[in-house]
Tab-separated table of C-alpha atoms in Angstrom:
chain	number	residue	atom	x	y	z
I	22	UNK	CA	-93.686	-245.598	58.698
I	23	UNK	CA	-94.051	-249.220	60.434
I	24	UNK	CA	-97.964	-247.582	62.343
I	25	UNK	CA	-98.849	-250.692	62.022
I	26	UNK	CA	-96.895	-252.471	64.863
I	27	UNK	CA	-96.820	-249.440	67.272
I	28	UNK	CA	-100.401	-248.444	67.521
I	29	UNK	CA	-101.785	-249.392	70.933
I	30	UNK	CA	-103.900	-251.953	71.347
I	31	UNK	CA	-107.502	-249.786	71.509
I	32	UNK	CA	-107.112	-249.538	67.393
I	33	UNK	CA	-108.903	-252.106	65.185
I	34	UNK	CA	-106.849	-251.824	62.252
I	35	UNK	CA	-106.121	-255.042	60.607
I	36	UNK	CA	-102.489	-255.748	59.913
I	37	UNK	CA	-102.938	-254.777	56.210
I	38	UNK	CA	-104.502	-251.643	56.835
I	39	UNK	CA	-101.926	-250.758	59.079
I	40	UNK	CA	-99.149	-251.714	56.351
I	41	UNK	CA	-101.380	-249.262	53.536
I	42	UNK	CA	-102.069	-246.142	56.032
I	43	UNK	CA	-97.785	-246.439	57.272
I	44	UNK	CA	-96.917	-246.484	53.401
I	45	UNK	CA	-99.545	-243.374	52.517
I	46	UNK	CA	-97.289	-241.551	55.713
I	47	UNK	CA	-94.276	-242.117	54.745
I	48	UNK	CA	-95.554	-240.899	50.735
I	49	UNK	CA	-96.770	-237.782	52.577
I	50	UNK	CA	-92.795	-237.296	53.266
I	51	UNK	CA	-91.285	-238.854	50.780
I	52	UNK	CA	-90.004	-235.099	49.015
I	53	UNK	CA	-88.161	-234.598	52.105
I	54	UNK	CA	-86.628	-237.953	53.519
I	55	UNK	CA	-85.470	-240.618	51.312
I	56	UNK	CA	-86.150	-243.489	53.059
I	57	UNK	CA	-90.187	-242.459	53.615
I	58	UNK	CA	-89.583	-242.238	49.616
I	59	UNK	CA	-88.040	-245.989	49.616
I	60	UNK	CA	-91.062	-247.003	52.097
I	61	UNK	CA	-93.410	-245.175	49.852
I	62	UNK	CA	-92.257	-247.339	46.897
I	63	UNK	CA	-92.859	-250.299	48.380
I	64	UNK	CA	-96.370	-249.582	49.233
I	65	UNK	CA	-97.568	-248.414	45.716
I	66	UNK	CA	-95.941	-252.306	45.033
I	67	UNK	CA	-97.980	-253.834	48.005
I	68	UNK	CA	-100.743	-252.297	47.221
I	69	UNK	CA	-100.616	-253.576	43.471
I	70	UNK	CA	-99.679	-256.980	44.549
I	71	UNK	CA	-102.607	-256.908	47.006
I	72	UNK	CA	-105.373	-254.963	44.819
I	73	UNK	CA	-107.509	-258.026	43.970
I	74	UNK	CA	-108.278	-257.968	47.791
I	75	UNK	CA	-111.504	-256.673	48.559
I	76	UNK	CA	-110.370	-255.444	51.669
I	77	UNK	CA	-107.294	-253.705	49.715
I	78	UNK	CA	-109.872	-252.509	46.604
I	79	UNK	CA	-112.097	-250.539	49.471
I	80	UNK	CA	-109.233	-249.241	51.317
I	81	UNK	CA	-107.588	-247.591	48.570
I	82	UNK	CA	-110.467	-245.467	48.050
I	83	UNK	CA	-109.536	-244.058	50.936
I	84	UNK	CA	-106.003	-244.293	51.878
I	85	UNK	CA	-104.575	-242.182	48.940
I	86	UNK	CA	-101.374	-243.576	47.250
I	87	UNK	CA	-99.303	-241.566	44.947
I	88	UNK	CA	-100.150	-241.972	40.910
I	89	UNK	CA	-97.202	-243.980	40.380
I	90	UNK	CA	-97.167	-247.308	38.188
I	91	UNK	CA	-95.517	-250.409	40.020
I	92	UNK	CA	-92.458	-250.180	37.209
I	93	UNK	CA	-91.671	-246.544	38.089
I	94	UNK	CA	-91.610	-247.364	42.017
I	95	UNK	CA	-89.546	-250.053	41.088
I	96	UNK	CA	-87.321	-248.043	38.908
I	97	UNK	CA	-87.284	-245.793	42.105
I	98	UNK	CA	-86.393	-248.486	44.429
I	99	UNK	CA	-83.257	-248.991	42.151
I	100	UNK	CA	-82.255	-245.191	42.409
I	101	UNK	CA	-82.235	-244.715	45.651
I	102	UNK	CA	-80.347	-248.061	46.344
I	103	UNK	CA	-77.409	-246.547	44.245
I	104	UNK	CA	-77.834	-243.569	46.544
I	105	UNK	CA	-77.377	-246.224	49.061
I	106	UNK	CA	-80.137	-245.019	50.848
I	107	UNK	CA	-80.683	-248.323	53.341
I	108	UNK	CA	-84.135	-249.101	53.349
I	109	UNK	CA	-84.180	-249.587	49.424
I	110	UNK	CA	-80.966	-251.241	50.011
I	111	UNK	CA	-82.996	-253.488	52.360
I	112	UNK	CA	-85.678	-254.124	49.780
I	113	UNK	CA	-83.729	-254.687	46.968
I	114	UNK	CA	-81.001	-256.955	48.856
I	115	UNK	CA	-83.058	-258.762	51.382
I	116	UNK	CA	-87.173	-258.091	51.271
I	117	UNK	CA	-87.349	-259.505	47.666
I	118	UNK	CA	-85.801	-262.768	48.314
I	119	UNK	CA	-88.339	-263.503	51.046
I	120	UNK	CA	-90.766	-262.964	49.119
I	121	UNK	CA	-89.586	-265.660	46.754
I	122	UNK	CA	-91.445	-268.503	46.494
I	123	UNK	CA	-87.906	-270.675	46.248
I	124	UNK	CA	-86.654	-272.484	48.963
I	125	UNK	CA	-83.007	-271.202	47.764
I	126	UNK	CA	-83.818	-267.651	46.898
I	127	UNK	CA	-85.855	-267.578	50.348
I	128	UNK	CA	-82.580	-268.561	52.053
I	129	UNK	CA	-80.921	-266.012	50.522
I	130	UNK	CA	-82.640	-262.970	52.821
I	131	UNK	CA	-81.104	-265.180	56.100
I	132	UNK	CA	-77.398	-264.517	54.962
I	133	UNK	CA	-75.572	-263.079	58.132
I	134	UNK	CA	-73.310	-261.536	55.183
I	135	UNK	CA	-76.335	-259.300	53.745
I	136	UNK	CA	-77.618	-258.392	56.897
I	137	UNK	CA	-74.815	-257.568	59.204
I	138	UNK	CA	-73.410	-254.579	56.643
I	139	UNK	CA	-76.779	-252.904	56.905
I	140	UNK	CA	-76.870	-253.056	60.834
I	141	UNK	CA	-73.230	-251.712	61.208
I	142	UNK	CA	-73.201	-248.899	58.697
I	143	UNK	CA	-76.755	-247.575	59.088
I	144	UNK	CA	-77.894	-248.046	62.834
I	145	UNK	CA	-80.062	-245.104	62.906
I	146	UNK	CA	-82.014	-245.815	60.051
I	147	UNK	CA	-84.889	-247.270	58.718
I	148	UNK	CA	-83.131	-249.668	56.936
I	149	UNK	CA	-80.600	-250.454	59.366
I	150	UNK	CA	-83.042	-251.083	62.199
I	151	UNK	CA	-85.621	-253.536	60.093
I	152	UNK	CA	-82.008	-254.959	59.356
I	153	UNK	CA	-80.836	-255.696	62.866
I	154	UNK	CA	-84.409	-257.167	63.672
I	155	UNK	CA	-84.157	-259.943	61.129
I	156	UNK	CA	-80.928	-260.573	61.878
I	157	UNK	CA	-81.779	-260.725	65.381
I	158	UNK	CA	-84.466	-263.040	64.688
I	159	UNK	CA	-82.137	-265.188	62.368
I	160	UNK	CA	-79.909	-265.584	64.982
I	161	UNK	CA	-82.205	-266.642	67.466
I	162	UNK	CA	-83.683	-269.190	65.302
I	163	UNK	CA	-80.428	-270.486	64.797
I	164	UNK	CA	-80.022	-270.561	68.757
I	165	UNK	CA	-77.109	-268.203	69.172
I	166	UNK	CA	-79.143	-266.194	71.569
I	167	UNK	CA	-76.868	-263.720	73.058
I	168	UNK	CA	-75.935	-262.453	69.674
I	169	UNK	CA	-78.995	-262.094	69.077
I	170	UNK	CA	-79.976	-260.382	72.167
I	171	UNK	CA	-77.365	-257.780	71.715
I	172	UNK	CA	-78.847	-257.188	68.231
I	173	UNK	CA	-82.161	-256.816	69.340
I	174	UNK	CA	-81.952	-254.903	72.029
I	175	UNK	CA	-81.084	-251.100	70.345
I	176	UNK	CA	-84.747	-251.470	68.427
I	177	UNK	CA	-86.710	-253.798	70.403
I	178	UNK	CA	-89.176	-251.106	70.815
I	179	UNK	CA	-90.021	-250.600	66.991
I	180	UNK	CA	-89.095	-253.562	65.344
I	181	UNK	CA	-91.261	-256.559	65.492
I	182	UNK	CA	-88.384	-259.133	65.509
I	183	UNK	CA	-86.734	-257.208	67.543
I	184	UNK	CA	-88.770	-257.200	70.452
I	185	UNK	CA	-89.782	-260.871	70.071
I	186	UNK	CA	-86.273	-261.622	70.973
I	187	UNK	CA	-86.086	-259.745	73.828
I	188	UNK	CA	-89.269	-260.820	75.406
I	189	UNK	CA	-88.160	-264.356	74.959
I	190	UNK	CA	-85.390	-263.507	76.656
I	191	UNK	CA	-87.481	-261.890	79.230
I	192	UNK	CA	-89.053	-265.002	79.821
I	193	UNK	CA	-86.262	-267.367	80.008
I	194	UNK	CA	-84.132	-264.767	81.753
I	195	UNK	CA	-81.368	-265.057	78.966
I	196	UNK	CA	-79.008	-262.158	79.624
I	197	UNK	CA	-81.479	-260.055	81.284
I	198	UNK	CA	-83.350	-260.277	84.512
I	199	UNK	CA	-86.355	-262.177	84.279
I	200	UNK	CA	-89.809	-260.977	84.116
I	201	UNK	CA	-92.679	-262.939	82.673
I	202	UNK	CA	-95.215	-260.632	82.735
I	203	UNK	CA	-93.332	-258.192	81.160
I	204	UNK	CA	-92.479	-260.802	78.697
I	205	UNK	CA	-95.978	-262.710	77.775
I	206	UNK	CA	-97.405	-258.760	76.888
I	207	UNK	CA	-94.530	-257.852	75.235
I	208	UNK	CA	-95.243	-261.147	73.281
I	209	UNK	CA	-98.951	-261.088	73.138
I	210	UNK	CA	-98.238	-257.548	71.335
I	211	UNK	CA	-96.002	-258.166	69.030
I	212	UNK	CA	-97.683	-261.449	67.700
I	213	UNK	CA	-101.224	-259.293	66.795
I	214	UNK	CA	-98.889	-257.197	64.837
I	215	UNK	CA	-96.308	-259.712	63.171
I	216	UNK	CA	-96.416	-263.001	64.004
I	217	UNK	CA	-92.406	-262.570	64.983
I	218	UNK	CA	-91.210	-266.280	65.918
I	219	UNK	CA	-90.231	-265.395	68.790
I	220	UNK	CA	-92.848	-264.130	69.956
I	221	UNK	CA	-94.934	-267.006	69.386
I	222	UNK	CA	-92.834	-269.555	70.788
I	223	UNK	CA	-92.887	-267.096	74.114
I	224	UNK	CA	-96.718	-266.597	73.983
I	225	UNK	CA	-97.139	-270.293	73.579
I	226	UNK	CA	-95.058	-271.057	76.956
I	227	UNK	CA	-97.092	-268.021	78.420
I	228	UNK	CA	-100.017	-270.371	77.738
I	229	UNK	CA	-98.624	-273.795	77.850
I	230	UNK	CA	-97.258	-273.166	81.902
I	231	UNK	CA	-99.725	-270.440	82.628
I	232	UNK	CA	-97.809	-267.926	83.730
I	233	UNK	CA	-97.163	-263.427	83.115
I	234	UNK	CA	-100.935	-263.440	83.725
I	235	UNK	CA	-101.479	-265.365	81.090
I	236	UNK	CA	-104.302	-268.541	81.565
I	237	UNK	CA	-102.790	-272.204	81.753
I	238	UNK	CA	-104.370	-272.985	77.826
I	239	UNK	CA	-102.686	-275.907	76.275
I	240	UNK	CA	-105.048	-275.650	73.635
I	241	UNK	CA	-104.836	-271.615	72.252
I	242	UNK	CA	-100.441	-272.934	73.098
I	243	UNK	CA	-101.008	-275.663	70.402
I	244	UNK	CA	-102.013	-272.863	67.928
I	245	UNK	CA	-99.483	-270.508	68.623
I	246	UNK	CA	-97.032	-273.143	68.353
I	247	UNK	CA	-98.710	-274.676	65.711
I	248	UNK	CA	-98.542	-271.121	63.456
I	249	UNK	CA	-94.897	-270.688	64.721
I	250	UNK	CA	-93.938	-274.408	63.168
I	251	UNK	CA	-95.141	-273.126	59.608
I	252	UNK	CA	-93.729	-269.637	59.590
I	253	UNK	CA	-90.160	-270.490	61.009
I	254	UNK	CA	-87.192	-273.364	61.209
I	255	UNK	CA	-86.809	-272.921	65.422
I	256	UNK	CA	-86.327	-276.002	66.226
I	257	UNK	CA	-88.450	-275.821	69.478
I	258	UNK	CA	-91.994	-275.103	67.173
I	259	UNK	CA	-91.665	-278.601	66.324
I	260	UNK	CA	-90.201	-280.260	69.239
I	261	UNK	CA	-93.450	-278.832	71.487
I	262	UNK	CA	-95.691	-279.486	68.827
I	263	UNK	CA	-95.129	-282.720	69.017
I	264	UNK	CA	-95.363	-283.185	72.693
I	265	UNK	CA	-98.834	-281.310	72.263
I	266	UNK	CA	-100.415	-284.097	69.836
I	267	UNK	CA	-99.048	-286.678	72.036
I	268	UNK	CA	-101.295	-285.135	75.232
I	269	UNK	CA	-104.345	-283.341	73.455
I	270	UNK	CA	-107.133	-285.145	71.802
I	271	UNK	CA	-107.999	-284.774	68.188
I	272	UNK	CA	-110.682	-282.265	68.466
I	273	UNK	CA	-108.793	-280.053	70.913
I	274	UNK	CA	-105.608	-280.105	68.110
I	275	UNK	CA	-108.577	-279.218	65.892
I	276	UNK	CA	-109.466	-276.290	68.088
I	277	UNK	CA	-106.168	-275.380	68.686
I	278	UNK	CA	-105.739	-275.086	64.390
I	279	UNK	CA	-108.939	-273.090	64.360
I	280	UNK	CA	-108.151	-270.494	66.662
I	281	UNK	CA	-104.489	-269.967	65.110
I	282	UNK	CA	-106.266	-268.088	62.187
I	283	UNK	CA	-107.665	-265.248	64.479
I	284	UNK	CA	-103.950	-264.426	64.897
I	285	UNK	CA	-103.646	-264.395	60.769
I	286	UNK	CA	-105.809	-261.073	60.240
């Protein structure tokens, strides 16, 4: 159900044909486990949202989705949430408001208060890990880092956010020993599949000091950073940014924009 941020690194599936062959998986089981039917759901949306893709309008021809209208998966959605089943609780609570395109309704998905129930009461599901992985990321962002090292670390191996967290703290040795190289490819993988903030503020210092076996790169750091300044309100994104534009010329910030896309497909 999330195939696309645990395959290994020898597949070339982009990130949005991971997302569509995870949600035709979990449709495969979605007569037998409700949350595969909540994931399911929110695929057949995806893919609706997405159809006028090219990429999305070939894929489909292959990657069967179940005949179901975006209304009735939506209508779905809504039953299984009053099942409390906690993935659909996730969607329906949390997923939809960060999709919003308002800065308020956005906000609304970062609410400890709508996150923390989900975590607590559901820690071995679906639902309840994607759960602890934003909050874990929320928390970080908002620099309380050993809370949200201890919410990480139970599905740091599955959840993008999750791991982020811990391989900054890898890196910075915050409440666990420190090991950079551990940390930069724990990084470098989760960013290919996620973009995680996190993660890119790590994989920027990976390149920015050169270190985890990572190359000293100021300018692939300024991207990175760069891409983590747009896609999150850490406070450190912008700081380094700015000490970046101070040092590099104008075509190497140029560079440093261009080659932040490769990390967008």
């Amino acid at each position: 159900m999330i195939w696309h941020r645990i395959l290994p690194e020898a597949y070339s599936y982009s990130t949005v044909e991971g997302y569509l062959r995870g949600y035709a998986e979990a449709c495969r089981h979605m007569t037998v486990n409700k949350e595969a039917e909540a994931f399911c759901y929110r695929g057949i949306i995806d893919a609706d949202s997405w159809r006028n893709y090219p990429e999305v309008a070939r894929l489909l021809t292959e990657i069967q989705l179940p005949k179901i209208s975006r209304q009735q998966a939506q209508q779905g959605l809504a039953l299984l949430e009053r099942e409390n089943v906690p993935y659909a609780i996730l969607l329906n609570q949390v997923v939809r408001y960060l999709l919003s395109t308002d800065p308020n309704e956005r906000a609304k998905a970062r609410e400890e208060a709508r996150l923390q129930p989900l975590v607590e009461r559901y820690p071995y599901s679906l639902g309840g890990a994607m759960a602890a992985g934003l909050l874990s990321q929320v928390l970080w962002e908002r620099e309380r880092y050993s809370e949200a090292l201890s919410t990480a670390r139970p599905v740091a191996g599955i959840v993008a956010a999750a791991g982020s967290v811990l391989a900054w703290a890898e890196y910075t040795g915050t409440g666990v020993q420190q090991n950079r190289q551990s940390a930069c490819n724990r990084a470098h993988f989760w960013v290919r599949r996620s973009l995680a903030p996190a993660a890119l503020y790590t994989l920027a210092l990976c390149y920015l000091e050169g270190t985890g076996g990572f190359p000293k790169d100021p300018v692939e750091a300024y991207g990175v950073l760069w891409l983590g300044k747009n896609n999150s309100p850490y406070p450190g994104f912008a700081e380094k940014v700015r000490e970046l534009e101070a040092l590099l010329t104008p075509a190497q910030l140029q560079e440093g924009r261009r080659r932040a896309e490769s990390y967008l497909r």
